[in-house]
PDB file of C-alpha atoms in Angstrom:
ATOM      1  CA  MET P 354     -14.084 -32.603  27.469  1.00 54.00           C
ATOM      2  CA  SER P 355     -11.168 -30.419  27.020  1.00 62.00           C
ATOM      3  CA  PRO P 356     -11.769 -27.085  25.075  1.00 68.00           C
ATOM      4  CA  THR P 357     -10.381 -26.798  21.471  1.00 75.00           C
ATOM      5  CA  PRO P 358      -7.157 -25.057  21.531  1.00 83.00           C
ATOM      6  CA  THR P 359      -6.648 -21.858  19.827  1.00 83.00           C
ATOM      7  CA  PRO P 360      -5.057 -21.774  16.596  1.00 87.00           C
ATOM      8  CA  PRO P 361      -1.732 -20.008  16.651  1.00 91.00           C
ATOM      9  CA  LEU P 362      -1.618 -16.271  15.511  1.00 90.00           C
ATOM     10  CA  PRO P 363       0.325 -16.532  12.182  1.00 89.00           C
ATOM     11  CA  LEU P 364      -2.202 -19.574  11.219  1.00 91.00           C
ATOM     12  CA  LEU P 365      -5.229 -17.255  11.970  1.00 93.00           C
ATOM     13  CA  ARG P 366      -3.719 -14.120  10.258  1.00 92.00           C
ATOM     14  CA  THR P 367      -3.124 -16.306   7.199  1.00 89.00           C
ATOM     15  CA  THR P 368      -6.496 -17.818   7.000  1.00 92.00           C
ATOM     16  CA  TRP P 369      -8.256 -14.257   7.573  1.00 94.00           C
ATOM     17  CA  THR P 370      -6.158 -12.574   4.859  1.00 90.00           C
ATOM     18  CA  THR P 371      -6.905 -15.312   2.341  1.00 90.00           C
ATOM     19  CA  LEU P 372     -10.361 -15.055   3.097  1.00 93.00           C
ATOM     20  CA  TYR P 373     -10.973 -11.456   2.712  1.00 92.00           C
ATOM     21  CA  ALA P 374      -8.228 -10.791   0.074  1.00 88.00           C
ATOM     22  CA  HIS P 375      -8.877 -13.711  -2.017  1.00 90.00           C
ATOM     23  CA  THR P 376     -11.944 -15.858  -1.373  1.00 91.00           C
ATOM     24  CA  LEU P 377     -14.564 -13.058  -1.030  1.00 93.00           C
ATOM     25  CA  PRO P 378     -13.451 -11.034  -3.813  1.00 89.00           C
ATOM     26  CA  ALA P 379     -13.536 -14.276  -6.094  1.00 89.00           C
ATOM     27  CA  LEU P 380     -16.948 -14.928  -4.746  1.00 90.00           C
ATOM     28  CA  ALA P 381     -17.988 -11.268  -5.574  1.00 88.00           C
ATOM     29  CA  LEU P 382     -16.759 -11.168  -9.110  1.00 87.00           C
ATOM     30  CA  SER P 383     -18.193 -14.529 -10.105  1.00 85.00           C
ATOM     31  CA  HIS P 384     -21.778 -13.255  -8.521  1.00 85.00           C
ATOM     32  CA  ALA P 385     -21.982 -16.478  -6.356  1.00 85.00           C
ATOM     33  CA  PRO P 386     -25.541 -17.471  -5.616  1.00 84.00           C
ATOM     34  CA  SER P 387     -24.890 -17.419  -1.972  1.00 86.00           C
ATOM     35  CA  GLN P 388     -25.586 -13.443  -1.642  1.00 89.00           C
ATOM     36  CA  PRO P 389     -28.495 -11.719  -3.475  1.00 86.00           C
ATOM     37  CA  THR P 390     -26.272  -8.879  -4.548  1.00 88.00           C
ATOM     38  CA  TRP P 391     -22.311  -8.318  -3.866  1.00 91.00           C
ATOM     39  CA  PRO P 392     -22.367  -4.507  -3.339  1.00 92.00           C
ATOM     40  CA  VAL P 393     -18.577  -4.544  -3.008  1.00 91.00           C
ATOM     41  CA  HIS P 394     -15.660  -6.389  -4.842  1.00 88.00           C
ATOM     42  CA  LEU P 395     -12.566  -5.238  -3.487  1.00 88.00           C
ATOM     43  CA  ASP P 396     -10.694  -6.728  -0.488  1.00 87.00           C
ATOM     44  CA  HIS P 397     -10.474  -3.688   1.553  1.00 89.00           C
ATOM     45  CA  CYS P 398     -13.979  -3.158   1.212  1.00 91.00           C
ATOM     46  CA  PHE P 399     -14.499  -6.658   2.710  1.00 94.00           C
ATOM     47  CA  ALA P 400     -12.049  -5.916   5.440  1.00 94.00           C
ATOM     48  CA  ARG P 401     -13.789  -2.714   6.215  1.00 94.00           C
ATOM     49  CA  ILE P 402     -17.264  -4.125   6.500  1.00 96.00           C
ATOM     50  CA  ILE P 403     -16.123  -7.001   8.791  1.00 96.00           C
ATOM     51  CA  TYR P 404     -13.510  -5.055  11.020  1.00 96.00           C
ATOM     52  CA  ASP P 405     -16.313  -2.352  11.638  1.00 95.00           C
ATOM     53  CA  ALA P 406     -18.543  -5.190  12.746  1.00 96.00           C
ATOM     54  CA  VAL P 407     -15.938  -7.059  14.805  1.00 97.00           C
ATOM     55  CA  ILE P 408     -13.459  -4.573  16.130  1.00 96.00           C
ATOM     56  CA  GLY P 409     -16.090  -1.554  15.909  1.00 94.00           C
ATOM     57  CA  GLU P 410     -18.923  -3.480  17.221  1.00 95.00           C
ATOM     58  CA  GLY P 411     -20.890  -2.012  14.660  1.00 92.00           C
ATOM     59  CA  LEU P 412     -20.773   1.401  16.503  1.00 93.00           C
ATOM     60  CA  ALA P 413     -17.636   3.073  15.289  1.00 93.00           C
ATOM     61  CA  PRO P 414     -15.023   2.545  12.354  1.00 93.00           C
ATOM     62  CA  TRP P 415     -12.281   0.246  13.356  1.00 94.00           C
ATOM     63  CA  PRO P 416      -9.401   2.470  13.186  1.00 93.00           C
ATOM     64  CA  THR P 417     -10.971   4.295  16.242  1.00 94.00           C
ATOM     65  CA  ARG P 418     -10.468   1.216  18.453  1.00 94.00           C
ATOM     66  CA  LEU P 419      -7.351  -0.467  16.896  1.00 93.00           C
ATOM     67  CA  ARG P 420      -4.134   0.312  15.267  1.00 91.00           C
ATOM     68  CA  SER P 421      -3.402   0.028  11.685  1.00 86.00           C
ATOM     69  CA  PRO P 422      -2.828  -2.724  10.045  1.00 88.00           C
ATOM     70  CA  ALA P 423      -5.520  -4.603  11.761  1.00 90.00           C
ATOM     71  CA  VAL P 424      -4.301  -7.951  10.906  1.00 89.00           C
ATOM     72  CA  ALA P 425      -1.102  -7.464  12.825  1.00 90.00           C
ATOM     73  CA  HIS P 426      -2.757  -5.987  16.135  1.00 92.00           C
ATOM     74  CA  MET P 427      -5.912  -8.178  16.290  1.00 95.00           C
ATOM     75  CA  SER P 428      -6.132 -10.731  19.049  1.00 95.00           C
ATOM     76  CA  ALA P 429      -6.751 -14.502  18.392  1.00 94.00           C
ATOM     77  CA  ALA P 430     -10.401 -13.989  19.623  1.00 95.00           C
ATOM     78  CA  GLN P 431     -10.833 -10.931  17.052  1.00 96.00           C
ATOM     79  CA  LEU P 432      -9.143 -12.765  14.330  1.00 95.00           C
ATOM     80  CA  GLN P 433     -11.476 -15.728  14.732  1.00 95.00           C
ATOM     81  CA  ALA P 434     -14.580 -13.534  14.811  1.00 96.00           C
ATOM     82  CA  CYS P 435     -13.241 -12.154  11.513  1.00 97.00           C
ATOM     83  CA  ILE P 436     -12.935 -15.329  10.187  1.00 96.00           C
ATOM     84  CA  ALA P 437     -16.274 -16.615  11.298  1.00 96.00           C
ATOM     85  CA  MET P 438     -17.973 -13.697   9.818  1.00 97.00           C
ATOM     86  CA  GLY P 439     -16.139 -13.887   6.666  1.00 96.00           C
ATOM     87  CA  GLU P 440     -17.057 -17.618   5.989  1.00 95.00           C
ATOM     88  CA  ALA P 441     -20.849 -16.727   7.078  1.00 95.00           C
ATOM     89  CA  ILE P 442     -20.935 -14.065   4.433  1.00 95.00           C
ATOM     90  CA  ALA P 443     -19.394 -16.546   1.774  1.00 93.00           C
ATOM     91  CA  ALA P 444     -22.140 -19.097   2.999  1.00 91.00           C
ATOM     92  CA  GLY P 445     -24.922 -16.603   2.792  1.00 91.00           C
ATOM     93  CA  ARG P 446     -25.513 -16.704   6.506  1.00 92.00           C
ATOM     94  CA  VAL P 447     -24.821 -13.132   6.877  1.00 93.00           C
ATOM     95  CA  GLY P 448     -26.145 -10.629   4.310  1.00 93.00           C
ATOM     96  CA  LEU P 449     -23.490  -8.923   2.936  1.00 94.00           C
ATOM     97  CA  ALA P 450     -25.601  -5.693   1.794  1.00 93.00           C
ATOM     98  CA  GLU P 451     -27.025  -5.284   5.288  1.00 94.00           C
ATOM     99  CA  ALA P 452     -23.393  -5.594   7.009  1.00 95.00           C
ATOM    100  CA  ASP P 453     -22.132  -2.899   4.428  1.00 93.00           C
ATOM    101  CA  GLU P 454     -24.979  -0.379   5.276  1.00 93.00           C
ATOM    102  CA  ARG P 455     -24.110  -0.998   9.079  1.00 93.00           C
ATOM    103  CA  SER P 456     -20.630  -0.357   8.406  1.00 93.00           C
ATOM    104  CA  LEU P 457     -21.280   2.739   6.318  1.00 92.00           C
ATOM    105  CA  ALA P 458     -23.704   3.902   9.173  1.00 93.00           C
ATOM    106  CA  ALA P 459     -21.206   3.679  11.713  1.00 92.00           C
ATOM    107  CA  ARG P 460     -19.011   5.973   9.612  1.00 90.00           C
ATOM    108  CA  GLY P 461     -21.735   8.523   8.908  1.00 89.00           C
ATOM    109  CA  LYS P 462     -22.447   7.489   5.475  1.00 81.00           C
ATOM    110  CA  ARG P 463     -25.871   5.803   5.606  1.00 65.00           C
ATOM    111  CA  GLY P 464     -27.581   6.117   2.068  1.00 58.00           C
ATOM    112  CA  GLN P 465     -24.698   7.558   0.374  1.00 54.00           C
ATOM    113  CA  LYS P 466     -23.714   4.473  -1.415  1.00 52.00           C
ATOM    114  CA  LYS P 467     -27.193   3.648  -2.621  1.00 53.00           C
ATOM    115  CA  LYS P 468     -27.324   7.307  -4.176  1.00 50.00           C
ATOM    116  CA  ARG P 469     -23.980   6.912  -5.889  1.00 47.00           C
ATOM    117  CA  ARG P 470     -25.031   3.485  -7.229  1.00 48.00           C
ATOM    118  CA  VAL P 471     -28.533   4.623  -8.623  1.00 46.00           C
ATOM    119  CA  GLU P 472     -26.546   7.831 -10.177  1.00 43.00           C
ATOM    120  CA  ALA P 473     -23.946   5.247 -11.639  1.00 40.00           C
ATOM    121  CA  GLU P 474     -26.352   3.038 -12.792  1.00 41.00           C
ATOM    122  CA  ALA P 475     -28.472   5.736 -14.638  1.00 46.00           C
ATOM    123  CA  GLU P 476     -25.502   7.315 -16.290  1.00 42.00           C
ATOM    124  CA  GLY P 477     -24.323   3.941 -17.665  1.00 40.00           C
ATOM    125  CA  GLY P 478     -27.734   3.056 -18.809  1.00 43.00           C
ATOM    126  CA  GLY P 479     -29.272   0.946 -15.904  1.00 43.00           C
ATOM    127  CA  ALA P 480     -28.722  -2.416 -14.648  1.00 40.00           C
ATOM    128  CA  GLN P 481     -28.266  -3.894 -17.881  1.00 42.00           C
ATOM    129  CA  LYS P 482     -25.334  -1.846 -18.737  1.00 44.00           C
ATOM    130  CA  LYS P 483     -23.990  -2.696 -15.385  1.00 41.00           C
ATOM    131  CA  ARG P 484     -24.284  -6.244 -16.027  1.00 38.00           C
ATOM    132  CA  GLU P 485     -22.315  -5.733 -19.469  1.00 40.00           C
ATOM    133  CA  ARG P 486     -19.743  -3.985 -17.618  1.00 43.00           C
ATOM    134  CA  ASP P 487     -19.381  -6.789 -15.100  1.00 41.00           C
ATOM    135  CA  GLY P 488     -19.151  -9.180 -18.012  1.00 39.00           C
ATOM    136  CA  ASP P 489     -16.332  -7.288 -19.694  1.00 35.00           C
ATOM    137  CA  ILE P 490     -14.302  -7.431 -16.339  1.00 29.00           C
ATOM    138  CA  ARG P 491     -14.792 -11.418 -16.434  1.00 30.00           C
ATOM    139  CA  ALA P 492     -13.993 -11.723 -20.192  1.00 31.00           C
ATOM    140  CA  THR P 493     -10.568 -10.347 -19.446  1.00 32.00           C
ATOM    141  CA  LEU P 494      -9.715 -13.201 -17.358  1.00 30.00           C
ATOM    142  CA  VAL P 495      -9.904 -15.585 -20.373  1.00 32.00           C
ATOM    143  CA  ALA P 496      -9.467 -13.161 -23.168  1.00 34.00           C
ATOM    144  CA  PRO P 497      -6.670 -14.193 -25.851  1.00 35.00           C
ATOM    145  CA  SER P 498      -3.497 -12.365 -25.565  1.00 35.00           C
ATOM    146  CA  THR P 499      -3.241  -9.011 -27.397  1.00 37.00           C
ATOM    147  CA  PRO P 500      -0.028  -6.859 -28.442  1.00 41.00           C
ATOM    148  CA  MET P 501       1.121  -4.158 -26.328  1.00 38.00           C
ATOM    149  CA  PRO P 502       0.384  -0.629 -28.027  1.00 44.00           C
ATOM    150  CA  PRO P 503       3.212   0.965 -29.535  1.00 44.00           C
ATOM    151  CA  GLY P 504       5.248   2.938 -27.230  1.00 41.00           C
ATOM    152  CA  ALA P 505       3.965   1.007 -23.794  1.00 38.00           C
ATOM    153  CA  GLU P 506       7.080   0.323 -21.856  1.00 38.00           C
ATOM    154  CA  HIS P 507       7.299  -2.607 -19.525  1.00 38.00           C
ATOM    155  CA  PRO P 508      10.316  -4.258 -18.018  1.00 40.00           C
ATOM    156  CA  PRO P 509      11.215  -7.325 -19.897  1.00 40.00           C
ATOM    157  CA  GLU P 510      10.179  -9.521 -16.941  1.00 38.00           C
ATOM    158  CA  ALA P 511       6.987  -7.373 -16.192  1.00 37.00           C
ATOM    159  CA  ARG P 512       5.037  -8.416 -19.236  1.00 38.00           C
ATOM    160  CA  PRO P 513       1.261  -9.610 -18.503  1.00 37.00           C
ATOM    161  CA  PRO P 514       1.152 -13.168 -19.227  1.00 41.00           C
ATOM    162  CA  PRO P 515      -1.069 -14.278 -21.779  1.00 41.00           C
ATOM    163  CA  ALA P 516      -3.809 -15.696 -19.831  1.00 36.00           C
ATOM    164  CA  ALA P 517      -4.230 -12.501 -18.159  1.00 38.00           C
ATOM    165  CA  PRO P 518      -3.638  -9.546 -20.405  1.00 40.00           C
ATOM    166  CA  LEU P 519      -3.967  -5.872 -19.189  1.00 39.00           C
ATOM    167  CA  THR P 520      -6.549  -4.407 -21.519  1.00 37.00           C
ATOM    168  CA  ALA P 521      -6.470  -0.674 -22.898  1.00 33.00           C
ATOM    169  CA  ARG P 522      -8.522   0.456 -19.682  1.00 35.00           C
ATOM    170  CA  SER P 523      -5.858  -0.647 -17.441  1.00 37.00           C
ATOM    171  CA  PRO P 524      -4.442   2.172 -14.980  1.00 37.00           C
ATOM    172  CA  SER P 525      -1.594   4.431 -15.856  1.00 38.00           C
ATOM    173  CA  PRO P 526       1.323   4.841 -13.181  1.00 39.00           C
ATOM    174  CA  SER P 527      -0.728   7.856 -12.164  1.00 39.00           C
ATOM    175  CA  SER P 528      -4.200   6.335 -11.614  1.00 39.00           C
ATOM    176  CA  SER P 529      -5.596   6.330  -8.408  1.00 40.00           C
ATOM    177  CA  PRO P 530      -5.826   2.801  -6.775  1.00 37.00           C
ATOM    178  CA  ALA P 531      -9.340   3.428  -5.828  1.00 43.00           C
ATOM    179  CA  ALA P 532     -10.351   3.818  -9.381  1.00 43.00           C
ATOM    180  CA  ASP P 533     -12.718   1.630 -11.064  1.00 45.00           C
ATOM    181  CA  ASP P 534      -9.916   0.121 -13.449  1.00 52.00           C
ATOM    182  CA  CYS P 535      -8.149  -1.087 -10.079  1.00 63.00           C
ATOM    183  CA  GLN P 536     -10.797  -3.659  -9.617  1.00 66.00           C
ATOM    184  CA  ASP P 537      -9.802  -5.298 -12.811  1.00 74.00           C
ATOM    185  CA  VAL P 538      -6.447  -5.591 -12.048  1.00 81.00           C
ATOM    186  CA  ARG P 539      -7.055  -6.953  -8.705  1.00 84.00           C
ATOM    187  CA  ALA P 540      -9.527  -9.616 -10.342  1.00 85.00           C
ATOM    188  CA  LEU P 541      -6.566 -10.528 -12.673  1.00 85.00           C
ATOM    189  CA  ILE P 542      -4.304 -10.889  -9.851  1.00 89.00           C
ATOM    190  CA  ALA P 543      -6.911 -13.231  -7.814  1.00 87.00           C
ATOM    191  CA  SER P 544      -7.496 -15.345 -10.862  1.00 86.00           C
ATOM    192  CA  SER P 545      -3.696 -15.496 -11.840  1.00 86.00           C
ATOM    193  CA  ALA P 546      -1.666 -18.877 -11.390  1.00 88.00           C
ATOM    194  CA  LEU P 547       0.812 -16.811  -8.942  1.00 88.00           C
ATOM    195  CA  SER P 548       1.432 -18.321  -5.557  1.00 91.00           C
ATOM    196  CA  PRO P 549      -0.806 -17.176  -2.710  1.00 91.00           C
ATOM    197  CA  PHE P 550       1.778 -15.130  -1.123  1.00 92.00           C
ATOM    198  CA  ARG P 551       2.724 -13.345  -4.384  1.00 91.00           C
ATOM    199  CA  GLN P 552      -1.150 -12.609  -4.810  1.00 92.00           C
ATOM    200  CA  ARG P 553      -1.341 -11.102  -1.527  1.00 93.00           C
ATOM    201  CA  VAL P 554       1.943  -8.885  -1.829  1.00 93.00           C
ATOM    202  CA  LEU P 555       0.595  -7.702  -5.159  1.00 92.00           C
ATOM    203  CA  LEU P 556      -3.028  -7.268  -3.983  1.00 92.00           C
ATOM    204  CA  ALA P 557      -1.520  -5.030  -1.179  1.00 93.00           C
ATOM    205  CA  LEU P 558       0.532  -3.045  -3.555  1.00 92.00           C
ATOM    206  CA  THR P 559      -2.737  -1.813  -5.254  1.00 91.00           C
ATOM    207  CA  GLN P 560      -3.524   0.238  -2.064  1.00 92.00           C
ATOM    208  CA  VAL P 561      -0.451   2.274  -2.092  1.00 93.00           C
ATOM    209  CA  PRO P 562      -1.804   5.749  -3.644  1.00 91.00           C
ATOM    210  CA  PRO P 563      -0.101   7.876  -6.034  1.00 91.00           C
ATOM    211  CA  GLY P 564       2.154  10.398  -4.714  1.00 92.00           C
ATOM    212  CA  ARG P 565       3.204   8.289  -1.646  1.00 94.00           C
ATOM    213  CA  TYR P 566       5.458   5.555  -1.078  1.00 95.00           C
ATOM    214  CA  THR P 567       5.747   2.572   1.209  1.00 96.00           C
ATOM    215  CA  THR P 568       8.761   0.370   2.249  1.00 95.00           C
ATOM    216  CA  TYR P 569       9.610  -3.258   1.982  1.00 94.00           C
ATOM    217  CA  ALA P 570       9.530  -3.333   5.802  1.00 94.00           C
ATOM    218  CA  ALA P 571       6.225  -1.689   5.993  1.00 94.00           C
ATOM    219  CA  LEU P 572       4.750  -4.142   3.357  1.00 94.00           C
ATOM    220  CA  ALA P 573       6.057  -7.245   5.214  1.00 93.00           C
ATOM    221  CA  GLY P 574       4.756  -6.040   8.458  1.00 93.00           C
ATOM    222  CA  PHE P 575       1.340  -5.682   7.249  1.00 93.00           C
ATOM    223  CA  LEU P 576       1.787  -9.371   5.528  1.00 92.00           C
ATOM    224  CA  GLY P 577       3.272 -10.837   8.596  1.00 92.00           C
ATOM    225  CA  SER P 578       6.329 -11.555   6.598  1.00 90.00           C
ATOM    226  CA  ALA P 579      10.029 -10.405   5.732  1.00 92.00           C
ATOM    227  CA  PRO P 580      11.289  -7.610   3.721  1.00 91.00           C
ATOM    228  CA  ARG P 581      13.369  -9.988   1.434  1.00 90.00           C
ATOM    229  CA  ALA P 582      10.547 -12.211   0.772  1.00 90.00           C
ATOM    230  CA  VAL P 583       8.273  -9.167  -0.367  1.00 91.00           C
ATOM    231  CA  GLY P 584      11.279  -7.970  -2.315  1.00 89.00           C
ATOM    232  CA  ASN P 585      11.305 -11.400  -4.201  1.00 89.00           C
ATOM    233  CA  ALA P 586       7.848 -11.410  -4.765  1.00 88.00           C
ATOM    234  CA  MET P 587       7.889  -8.209  -6.562  1.00 88.00           C
ATOM    235  CA  ARG P 588      10.898  -8.884  -8.529  1.00 82.00           C
ATOM    236  CA  ASN P 589       8.752 -10.501 -11.380  1.00 81.00           C
ATOM    237  CA  ASN P 590       5.491  -8.177 -11.569  1.00 85.00           C
ATOM    238  CA  PRO P 591       3.477  -9.112 -14.488  1.00 87.00           C
ATOM    239  CA  PHE P 592       1.028  -6.439 -13.957  1.00 85.00           C
ATOM    240  CA  ALA P 593       3.412  -3.473 -13.868  1.00 82.00           C
ATOM    241  CA  PRO P 594       2.928  -0.665 -13.722  1.00 80.00           C
ATOM    242  CA  ALA P 595      -0.825  -0.953 -12.805  1.00 84.00           C
ATOM    243  CA  VAL P 596       0.274  -2.852  -9.680  1.00 90.00           C
ATOM    244  CA  PRO P 597       2.650  -0.156  -8.365  1.00 91.00           C
ATOM    245  CA  CYS P 598       5.647  -1.901  -7.377  1.00 91.00           C
ATOM    246  CA  HIS P 599       7.751   1.351  -8.080  1.00 93.00           C
ATOM    247  CA  ARG P 600       6.122   2.718  -5.002  1.00 94.00           C
ATOM    248  CA  VAL P 601       7.928   0.528  -2.563  1.00 95.00           C
ATOM    249  CA  LEU P 602      11.350   1.926  -1.442  1.00 94.00           C
ATOM    250  CA  ALA P 603      14.102   0.972   0.896  1.00 92.00           C
ATOM    251  CA  ALA P 604      13.474   1.688   4.803  1.00 92.00           C
ATOM    252  CA  ASP P 605      16.541   3.970   4.706  1.00 90.00           C
ATOM    253  CA  GLY P 606      14.816   5.956   2.128  1.00 90.00           C
ATOM    254  CA  GLY P 607      16.975   4.840  -0.702  1.00 90.00           C
ATOM    255  CA  ILE P 608      15.306   3.792  -4.059  1.00 90.00           C
ATOM    256  CA  GLY P 609      15.402  -0.006  -3.514  1.00 89.00           C
ATOM    257  CA  GLY P 610      14.907  -2.244  -6.424  1.00 87.00           C
ATOM    258  CA  PHE P 611      13.120  -2.239  -9.652  1.00 86.00           C
ATOM    259  CA  GLY P 612      13.015  -4.727 -12.594  1.00 78.00           C
ATOM    260  CA  GLY P 613      15.784  -6.853 -11.226  1.00 75.00           C
ATOM    261  CA  GLU P 614      18.184  -3.955 -10.417  1.00 82.00           C
ATOM    262  CA  TRP P 615      18.922  -2.389  -6.955  1.00 80.00           C
ATOM    263  CA  GLY P 616      19.728   1.284  -6.523  1.00 77.00           C
ATOM    264  CA  GLY P 617      22.533   2.846  -4.643  1.00 67.00           C
ATOM    265  CA  ARG P 618      26.134   2.815  -4.170  1.00 61.00           C
ATOM    266  CA  GLY P 619      26.690   5.815  -6.426  1.00 62.00           C
ATOM    267  CA  SER P 620      25.249   4.290  -9.606  1.00 68.00           C
ATOM    268  CA  GLU P 621      21.876   3.893 -10.814  1.00 78.00           C
ATOM    269  CA  GLY P 622      21.006   1.719 -14.167  1.00 84.00           C
ATOM    270  CA  GLU P 623      18.289   2.387 -16.620  1.00 87.00           C
ATOM    271  CA  ARG P 624      15.491   0.579 -14.622  1.00 87.00           C
ATOM    272  CA  ILE P 625      16.123   2.341 -11.330  1.00 88.00           C
ATOM    273  CA  ARG P 626      16.367   5.647 -13.296  1.00 88.00           C
ATOM    274  CA  LYS P 627      12.824   4.729 -14.572  1.00 90.00           C
ATOM    275  CA  LYS P 628      11.711   3.828 -11.092  1.00 90.00           C
ATOM    276  CA  ARG P 629      12.675   7.249  -9.837  1.00 89.00           C
ATOM    277  CA  ALA P 630      11.093   9.089 -12.828  1.00 91.00           C
ATOM    278  CA  LEU P 631       7.775   7.306 -12.287  1.00 91.00           C
ATOM    279  CA  LEU P 632       7.813   8.454  -8.728  1.00 93.00           C
ATOM    280  CA  ARG P 633       8.849  12.162  -9.584  1.00 91.00           C
ATOM    281  CA  GLY P 634       5.943  12.048 -12.217  1.00 91.00           C
ATOM    282  CA  GLU P 635       3.672  11.053  -9.307  1.00 90.00           C
ATOM    283  CA  GLY P 636       4.861  13.999  -6.987  1.00 92.00           C
ATOM    284  CA  VAL P 637       7.385  11.938  -4.724  1.00 92.00           C
ATOM    285  CA  ARG P 638      10.296  14.332  -3.826  1.00 91.00           C
ATOM    286  CA  PHE P 639      13.851  13.307  -3.331  1.00 88.00           C
ATOM    287  CA  ASP P 640      16.938  15.157  -1.627  1.00 86.00           C
ATOM    288  CA  GLY P 641      20.149  15.890  -2.631  1.00 79.00           C
ATOM    289  CA  ARG P 642      21.480  12.320  -1.718  1.00 82.00           C
ATOM    290  CA  GLY P 643      18.706  10.559  -3.557  1.00 84.00           C
ATOM    291  CA  ARG P 644      16.685   9.826  -0.593  1.00 89.00           C
ATOM    292  CA  VAL P 645      13.085   9.971  -0.518  1.00 92.00           C
ATOM    293  CA  VAL P 646      11.255  13.078   1.380  1.00 92.00           C
ATOM    294  CA  GLY P 647       8.213  12.661   3.435  1.00 91.00           C
ATOM    295  CA  GLY P 648       6.773   9.927   5.592  1.00 93.00           C
ATOM    296  CA  VAL P 649       6.110   6.226   4.896  1.00 94.00           C
ATOM    297  CA  TRP P 650       2.517   5.208   3.903  1.00 95.00           C
ATOM    298  CA  LYS P 651       1.341   2.385   5.900  1.00 93.00           C
ATOM    299  CA  GLY P 652      -2.362   2.523   5.644  1.00 92.00           C
ATOM    300  CA  PHE P 653      -2.897  -1.067   4.590  1.00 91.00           C
ATOM    301  CA  VAL P 654      -5.978  -2.880   5.346  1.00 85.00           C
TER     302      VAL P 654
END
């Protein structure tokens, strides 16, 4: 009997990305019964846990053994192992809490997560308060549309859809992607009617920190796609500015596009000026020609 052929790398990458960026976060947010507890909810946390187990072999953080982005540099065997572990977590055959603790131990952080969780629950009123907070997150997925507060500015094509409104707790343009509210936005993206590719693009964007910028090419390289496809996916961002498409620039350091406009060629429209102002407000600097100063952020996981 001939061995089963290995699936092509692009298919493995797509399968893995869908699993850690969509399937597992959705199970966590719904408190699926396959796990007694879901200690993490964000896609990059699931990726960290599984990468540390597969690439780091439970002994070391995965970046010490593989270049970033991992999805672009893993072998077929490593991708298959990540998929197998992700599917086992989803089915309850592998304990997520235990895997998370092993990952933290490999990073020298054993016990820190439990301490932070206890302190957070004590400050918030215990487990009941935590459940109420989780309920609030889920409620935003089906809440009726609410008007934007006076003075809130979004490009016309970047207003949140009625089925998934951004609440008053949504991050401002200068909020950290690691902040708690980012979890709300990720949940809205994962539960939206957007295509899987657009969801992947927007979820990846939430990783770009304030004060830094990435490029269409860097984002496309992480996603295994093309810069033009990434730009098209961001053209109508219903979660702006909480999902910071303004932090994506052209590969040559130019301002790129924003809200359907494209900068350069000696003139800038209102939306491009707004993009530049948002970036400057976060600490990004430009030279006399309007080119960005500083290195490209490529820390996607």
